[in-house]
Coordinates of C-alpha atoms in Angstrom, one line a residue:
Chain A
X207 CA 92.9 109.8 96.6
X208 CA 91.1 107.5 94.2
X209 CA 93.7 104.5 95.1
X210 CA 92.6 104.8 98.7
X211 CA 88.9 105.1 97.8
X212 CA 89.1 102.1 95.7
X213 CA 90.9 99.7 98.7
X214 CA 88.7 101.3 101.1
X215 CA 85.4 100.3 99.1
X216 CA 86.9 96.6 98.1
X217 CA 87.6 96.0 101.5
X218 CA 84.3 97.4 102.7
X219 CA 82.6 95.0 100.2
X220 CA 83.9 91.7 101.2
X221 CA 83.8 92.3 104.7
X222 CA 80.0 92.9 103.9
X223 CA 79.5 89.9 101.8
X224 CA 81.6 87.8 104.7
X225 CA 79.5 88.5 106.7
X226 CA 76.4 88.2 104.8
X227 CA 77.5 85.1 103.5
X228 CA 78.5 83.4 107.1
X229 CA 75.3 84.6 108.8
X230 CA 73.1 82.9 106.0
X231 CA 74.9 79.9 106.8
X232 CA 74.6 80.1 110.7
X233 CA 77.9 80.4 111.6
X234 CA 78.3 80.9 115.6
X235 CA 81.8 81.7 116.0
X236 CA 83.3 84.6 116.2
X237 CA 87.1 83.6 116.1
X238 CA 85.7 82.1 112.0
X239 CA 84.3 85.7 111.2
X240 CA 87.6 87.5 112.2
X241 CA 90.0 85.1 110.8
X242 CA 88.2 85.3 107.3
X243 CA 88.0 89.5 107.8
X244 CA 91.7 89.5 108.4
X245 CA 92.5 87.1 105.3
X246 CA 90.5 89.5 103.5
X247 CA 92.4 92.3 104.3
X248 CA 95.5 91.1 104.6
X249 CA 95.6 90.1 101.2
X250 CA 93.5 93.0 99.2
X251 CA 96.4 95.0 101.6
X252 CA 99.3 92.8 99.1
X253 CA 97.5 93.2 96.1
X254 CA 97.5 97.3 96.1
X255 CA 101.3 97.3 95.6
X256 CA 101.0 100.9 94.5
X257 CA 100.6 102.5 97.5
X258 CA 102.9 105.4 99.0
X259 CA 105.9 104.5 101.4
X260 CA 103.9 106.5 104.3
X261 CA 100.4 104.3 103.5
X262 CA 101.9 101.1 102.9
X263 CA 104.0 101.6 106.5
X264 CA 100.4 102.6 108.0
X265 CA 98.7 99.7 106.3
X266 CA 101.7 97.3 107.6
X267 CA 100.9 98.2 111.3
X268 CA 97.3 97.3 110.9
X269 CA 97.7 94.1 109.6
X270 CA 100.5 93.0 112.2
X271 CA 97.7 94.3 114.7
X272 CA 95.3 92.3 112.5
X273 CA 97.8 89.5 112.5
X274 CA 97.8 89.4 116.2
X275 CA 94.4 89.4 117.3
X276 CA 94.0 86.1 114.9
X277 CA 96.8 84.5 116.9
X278 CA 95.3 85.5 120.4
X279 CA 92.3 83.7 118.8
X280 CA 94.4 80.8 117.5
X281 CA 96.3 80.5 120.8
X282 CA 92.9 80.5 122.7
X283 CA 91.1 77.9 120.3
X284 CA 94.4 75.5 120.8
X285 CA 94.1 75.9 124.6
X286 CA 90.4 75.0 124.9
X287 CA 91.3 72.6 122.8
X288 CA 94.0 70.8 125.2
X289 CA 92.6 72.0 128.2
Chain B
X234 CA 95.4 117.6 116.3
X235 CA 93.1 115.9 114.0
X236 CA 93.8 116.2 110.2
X237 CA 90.3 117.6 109.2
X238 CA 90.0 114.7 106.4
X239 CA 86.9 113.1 105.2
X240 CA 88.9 109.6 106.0
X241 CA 89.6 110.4 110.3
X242 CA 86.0 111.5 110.5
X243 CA 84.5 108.5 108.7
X244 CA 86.8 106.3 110.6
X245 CA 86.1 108.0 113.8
X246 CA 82.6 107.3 112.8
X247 CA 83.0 103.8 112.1
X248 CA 85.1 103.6 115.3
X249 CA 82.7 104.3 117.8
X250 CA 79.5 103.0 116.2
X251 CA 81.1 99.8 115.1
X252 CA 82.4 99.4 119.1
X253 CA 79.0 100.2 120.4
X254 CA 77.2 97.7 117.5
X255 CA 79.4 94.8 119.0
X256 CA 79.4 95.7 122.8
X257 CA 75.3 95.9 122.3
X258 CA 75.1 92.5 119.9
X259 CA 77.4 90.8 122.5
X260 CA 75.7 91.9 126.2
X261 CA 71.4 92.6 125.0
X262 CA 71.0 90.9 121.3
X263 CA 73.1 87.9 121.7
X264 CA 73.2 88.0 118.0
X265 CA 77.1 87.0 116.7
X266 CA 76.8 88.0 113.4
X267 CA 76.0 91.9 114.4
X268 CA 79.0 91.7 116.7
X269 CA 81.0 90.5 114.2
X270 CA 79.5 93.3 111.7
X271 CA 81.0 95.9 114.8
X272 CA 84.1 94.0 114.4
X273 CA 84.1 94.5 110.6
X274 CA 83.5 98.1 111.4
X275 CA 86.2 98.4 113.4
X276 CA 88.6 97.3 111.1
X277 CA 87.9 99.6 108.5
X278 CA 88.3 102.3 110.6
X279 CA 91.3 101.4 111.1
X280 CA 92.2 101.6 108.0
X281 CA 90.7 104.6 107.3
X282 CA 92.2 106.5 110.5
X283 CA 95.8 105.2 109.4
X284 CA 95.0 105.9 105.7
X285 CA 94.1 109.9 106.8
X286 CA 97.1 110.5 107.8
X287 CA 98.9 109.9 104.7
X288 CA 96.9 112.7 103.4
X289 CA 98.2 115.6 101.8
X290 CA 97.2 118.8 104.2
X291 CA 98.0 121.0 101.1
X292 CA 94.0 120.9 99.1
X293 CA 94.3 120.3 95.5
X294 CA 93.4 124.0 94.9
X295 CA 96.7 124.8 96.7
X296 CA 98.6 122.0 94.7
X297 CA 97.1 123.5 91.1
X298 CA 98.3 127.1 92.3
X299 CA 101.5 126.2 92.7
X300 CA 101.9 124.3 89.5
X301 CA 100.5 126.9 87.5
X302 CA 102.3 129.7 88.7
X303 CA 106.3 127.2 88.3
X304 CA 104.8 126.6 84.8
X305 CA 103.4 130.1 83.6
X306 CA 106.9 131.9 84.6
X307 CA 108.8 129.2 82.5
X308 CA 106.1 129.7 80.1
X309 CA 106.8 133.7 79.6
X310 CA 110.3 133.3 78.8
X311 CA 110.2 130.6 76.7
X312 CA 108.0 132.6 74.5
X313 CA 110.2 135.9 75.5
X314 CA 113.0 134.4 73.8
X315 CA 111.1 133.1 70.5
X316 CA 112.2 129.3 71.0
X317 CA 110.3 126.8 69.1
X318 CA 112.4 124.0 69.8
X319 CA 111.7 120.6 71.4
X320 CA 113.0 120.0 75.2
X321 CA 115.5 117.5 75.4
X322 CA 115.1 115.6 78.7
X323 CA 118.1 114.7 80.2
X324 CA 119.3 112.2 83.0
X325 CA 121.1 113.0 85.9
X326 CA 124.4 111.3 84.9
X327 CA 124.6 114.5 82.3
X328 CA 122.7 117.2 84.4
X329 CA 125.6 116.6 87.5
X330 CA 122.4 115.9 89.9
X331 CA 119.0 115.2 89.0
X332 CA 117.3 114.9 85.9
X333 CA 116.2 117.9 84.0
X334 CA 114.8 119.6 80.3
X335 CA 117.5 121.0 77.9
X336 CA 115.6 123.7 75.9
X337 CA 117.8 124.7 72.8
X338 CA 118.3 128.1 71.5
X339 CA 118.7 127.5 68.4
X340 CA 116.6 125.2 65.8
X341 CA 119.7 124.8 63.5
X342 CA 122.0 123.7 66.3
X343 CA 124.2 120.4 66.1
X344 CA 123.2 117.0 67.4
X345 CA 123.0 116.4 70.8
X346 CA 126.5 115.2 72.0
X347 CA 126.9 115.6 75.4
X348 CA 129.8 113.3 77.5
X349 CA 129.8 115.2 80.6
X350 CA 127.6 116.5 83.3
X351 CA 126.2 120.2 82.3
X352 CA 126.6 122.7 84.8
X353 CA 124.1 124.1 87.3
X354 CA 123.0 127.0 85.7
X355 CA 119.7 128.3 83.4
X356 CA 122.0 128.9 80.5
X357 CA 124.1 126.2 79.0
X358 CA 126.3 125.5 76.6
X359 CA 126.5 121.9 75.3
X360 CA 128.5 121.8 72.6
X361 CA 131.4 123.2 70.8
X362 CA 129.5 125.5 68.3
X363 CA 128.1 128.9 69.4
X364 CA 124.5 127.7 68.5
X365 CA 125.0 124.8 71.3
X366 CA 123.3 126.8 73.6
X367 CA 120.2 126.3 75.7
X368 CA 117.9 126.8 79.0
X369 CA 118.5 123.9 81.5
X370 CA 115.0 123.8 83.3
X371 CA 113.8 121.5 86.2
X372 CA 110.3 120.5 84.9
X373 CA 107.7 117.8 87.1
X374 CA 109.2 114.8 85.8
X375 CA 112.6 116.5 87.8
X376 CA 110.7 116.3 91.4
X377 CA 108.6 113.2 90.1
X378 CA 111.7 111.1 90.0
X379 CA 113.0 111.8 93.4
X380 CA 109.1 110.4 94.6
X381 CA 110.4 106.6 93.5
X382 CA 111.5 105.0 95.8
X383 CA 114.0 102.7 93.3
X384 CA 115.3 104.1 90.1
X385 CA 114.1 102.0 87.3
X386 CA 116.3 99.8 85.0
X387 CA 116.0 100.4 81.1
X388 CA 113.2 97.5 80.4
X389 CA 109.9 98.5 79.2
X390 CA 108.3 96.3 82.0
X391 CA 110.7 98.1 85.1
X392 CA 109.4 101.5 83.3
X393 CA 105.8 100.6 82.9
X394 CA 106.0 99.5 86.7
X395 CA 107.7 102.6 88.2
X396 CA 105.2 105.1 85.7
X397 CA 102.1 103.2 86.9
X398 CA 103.3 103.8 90.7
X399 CA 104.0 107.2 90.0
X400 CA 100.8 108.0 88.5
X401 CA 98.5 105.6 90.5
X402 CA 100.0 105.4 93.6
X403 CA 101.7 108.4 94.1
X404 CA 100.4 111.3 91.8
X405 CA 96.7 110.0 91.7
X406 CA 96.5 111.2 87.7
X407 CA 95.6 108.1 85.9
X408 CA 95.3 104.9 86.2
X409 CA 97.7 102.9 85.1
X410 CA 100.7 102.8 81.9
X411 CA 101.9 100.7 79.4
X412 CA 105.4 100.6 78.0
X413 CA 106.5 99.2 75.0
X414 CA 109.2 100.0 72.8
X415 CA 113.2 98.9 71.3
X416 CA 116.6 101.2 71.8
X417 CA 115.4 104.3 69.8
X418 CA 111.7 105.0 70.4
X419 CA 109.5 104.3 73.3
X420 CA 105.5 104.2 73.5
X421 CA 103.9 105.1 76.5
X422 CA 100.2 105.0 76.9
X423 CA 98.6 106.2 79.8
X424 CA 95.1 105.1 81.0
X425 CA 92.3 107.6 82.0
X426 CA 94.3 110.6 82.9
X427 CA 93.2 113.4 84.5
X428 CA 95.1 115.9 84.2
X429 CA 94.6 118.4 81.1
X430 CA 96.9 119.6 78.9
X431 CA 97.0 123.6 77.3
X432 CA 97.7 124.0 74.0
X433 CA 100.2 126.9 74.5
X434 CA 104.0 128.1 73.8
X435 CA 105.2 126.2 77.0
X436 CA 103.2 122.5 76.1
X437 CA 104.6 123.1 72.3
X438 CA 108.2 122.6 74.0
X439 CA 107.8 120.8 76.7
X440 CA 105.2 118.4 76.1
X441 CA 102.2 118.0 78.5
X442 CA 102.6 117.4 82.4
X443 CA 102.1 113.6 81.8
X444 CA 104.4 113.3 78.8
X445 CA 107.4 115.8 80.5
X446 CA 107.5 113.3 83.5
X447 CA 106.9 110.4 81.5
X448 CA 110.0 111.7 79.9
X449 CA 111.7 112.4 82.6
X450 CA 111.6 109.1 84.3
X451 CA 112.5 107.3 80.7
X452 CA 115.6 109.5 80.2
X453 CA 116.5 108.4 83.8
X454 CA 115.7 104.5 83.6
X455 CA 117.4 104.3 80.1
X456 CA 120.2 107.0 81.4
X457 CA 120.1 108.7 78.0
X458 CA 118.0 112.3 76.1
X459 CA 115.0 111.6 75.4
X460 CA 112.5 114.1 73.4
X461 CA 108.6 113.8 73.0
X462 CA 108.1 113.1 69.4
X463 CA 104.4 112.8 69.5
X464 CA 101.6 113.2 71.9
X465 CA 98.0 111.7 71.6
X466 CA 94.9 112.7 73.7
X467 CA 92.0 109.9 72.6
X468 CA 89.0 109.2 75.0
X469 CA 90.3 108.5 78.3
X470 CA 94.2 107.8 76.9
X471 CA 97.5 109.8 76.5
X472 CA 99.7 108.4 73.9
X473 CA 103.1 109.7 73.6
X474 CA 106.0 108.6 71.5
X475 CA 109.6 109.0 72.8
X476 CA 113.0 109.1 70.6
X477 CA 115.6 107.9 72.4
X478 CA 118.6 110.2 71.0
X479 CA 121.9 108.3 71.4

């Protein structure tokens, strides 16, 4: 279980310091603080290519759920933009 | 039912407070950065929910039990029988199925020559002399192989990839490998591993747990008998040296 403990605490950490880091410089929108959290994951998600089958399957449906929520946002951001 | 892991409780933990932490920020302390730290929360739990059910339900304890008790029966009659020779680990193009350890009889038997598959049974014969017999064992690296999902080809870098996801990814017993070697002899060194080895009859033939499925997955990926020729234990590294036979 290290290998899970390890991803669990790197993603922990820079979700931390996102967040630390955007609040400190007074950043109002939500839809910036979830599009840098799913970046985040998304790609510490690519870079533990180790992973069991069964975890990597898991991992895959949380960032396609991930990956949706940041295209509701996009979508939304497009159509107050038009509208 | 829940799996009773430390990773669904955490995550159920994360899960709720992290949905009351944005739901509060959002409707009484107008504060975006705390609902987006509820958001964060979220996520993780997430990952930690889908992460707890890749868990093994079977503890370590359980795992160690059963490992033990496979390796101290082999262990009894390989000393039973007096054999001091070194295990021969064999593909599955000459075991007729997966890969396993030829243990030889004999010290003073022939060279290994084998050009078809052995047959499924404890006691072999592999060659044309009455000294060309052996014990045909399935050791870890035998079940460790069918855990990859691709069988690796012969380069040290395909090798060094599949042992590191074996032992990282899949075993959790080190952290990483390095590969390196030409035709006849290979050099595997394996980072922090923690596993221990016994000095006893069983690790004199077979080699550690590490090394025997190191082996195993070498003989497989170069689809030729390998044997351990040495074995190293420095701080917080395994070395072990394989000859590649023919």
């Amino acid at each position: 279980m290290r290998i899970y403990n390890t991803y669990i605490i790197i993603v922990a950490i820079l979700l931390l310091m996102t967040t630390v880091i955007l609040a400190a410089t007074n950043q109002q929108s939500l839809g910036i603080y979830y599009t840098a959290y799913v970046i985040e994951a998304l790609v510490v998600t690519e870079l533990f290519i180790y992973f069991n089958k069964k975890a990597r399957r898991g991992l895959g449906l949380v960032s396609i759920v991930l990956f949706s929520g940041f295209l509701i946002i996009a979508f939304l951001e497009i159509f107050n933009l038009v509208v | 039912m829940l799996n009773k892991n430390p990773y669904t409780w955490i995550g159920l933990g994360l899960l709720i407070s992290g949905i009351f932490l944005s739901v509060a920020a959002y409707f009484i302390f107008l504060t975006t950065w705390l609902v987006a730290m509820g958001i964060a929360m979220v996520i993780l739990a997430f990952i930690l929910l889908v992460l707890a059910r890749t868990v093994s339900w079977l503890s370590p304890e359980v795992s160690s039990l059963l490992l033990e008790t496979g390796t101290e029966n082999i262990a009894a009659l390989v000393e039973e029988l007096g054999i001091k020779s070194k295990a021969i680990y064999l593909p599955s193009s000459l075991t007729g199925g997966r890969p396993q350890a030829l243990l030889p009889l004999h010290t003073n038997s022939s060279p290994l020559n084998i050009d078809q598959a052995l047959p499924h049974r404890l006691i072999v014969k592999y060659g044309p002399n009455p000294d060309d017999t052996g014990l045909l064992v399935t050791t870890t690296g035998t079940t460790a192989v069918g855990m990859l999902e691709t069988m690796p080809g012969p380069a040290p870098a395909e090798i060094e990839i599949a042992l590191t996801h074996l032992f990282t990814g899949l075993l959790n017993i080190a952290d990483g490998a390095k590969v390196s070697g030409n035709n006849d002899h290979i050099q595997v060194e394996i980072r922090n591993p923690r596993i221990e080895n016994k000095i006893n009859w069983h690790e004199q033939c077979f080699g550690g747990t590490l090394s025997s499925t190191a082996a195993s997955i070498v003989a497989e990926a170069l689809n030729k008998p390998v044997t351990i020729s040495t074995e190293k234990h420095d701080k917080g590294k395994c070395s072990i040296e394989l000859e590649v036979l023919y």
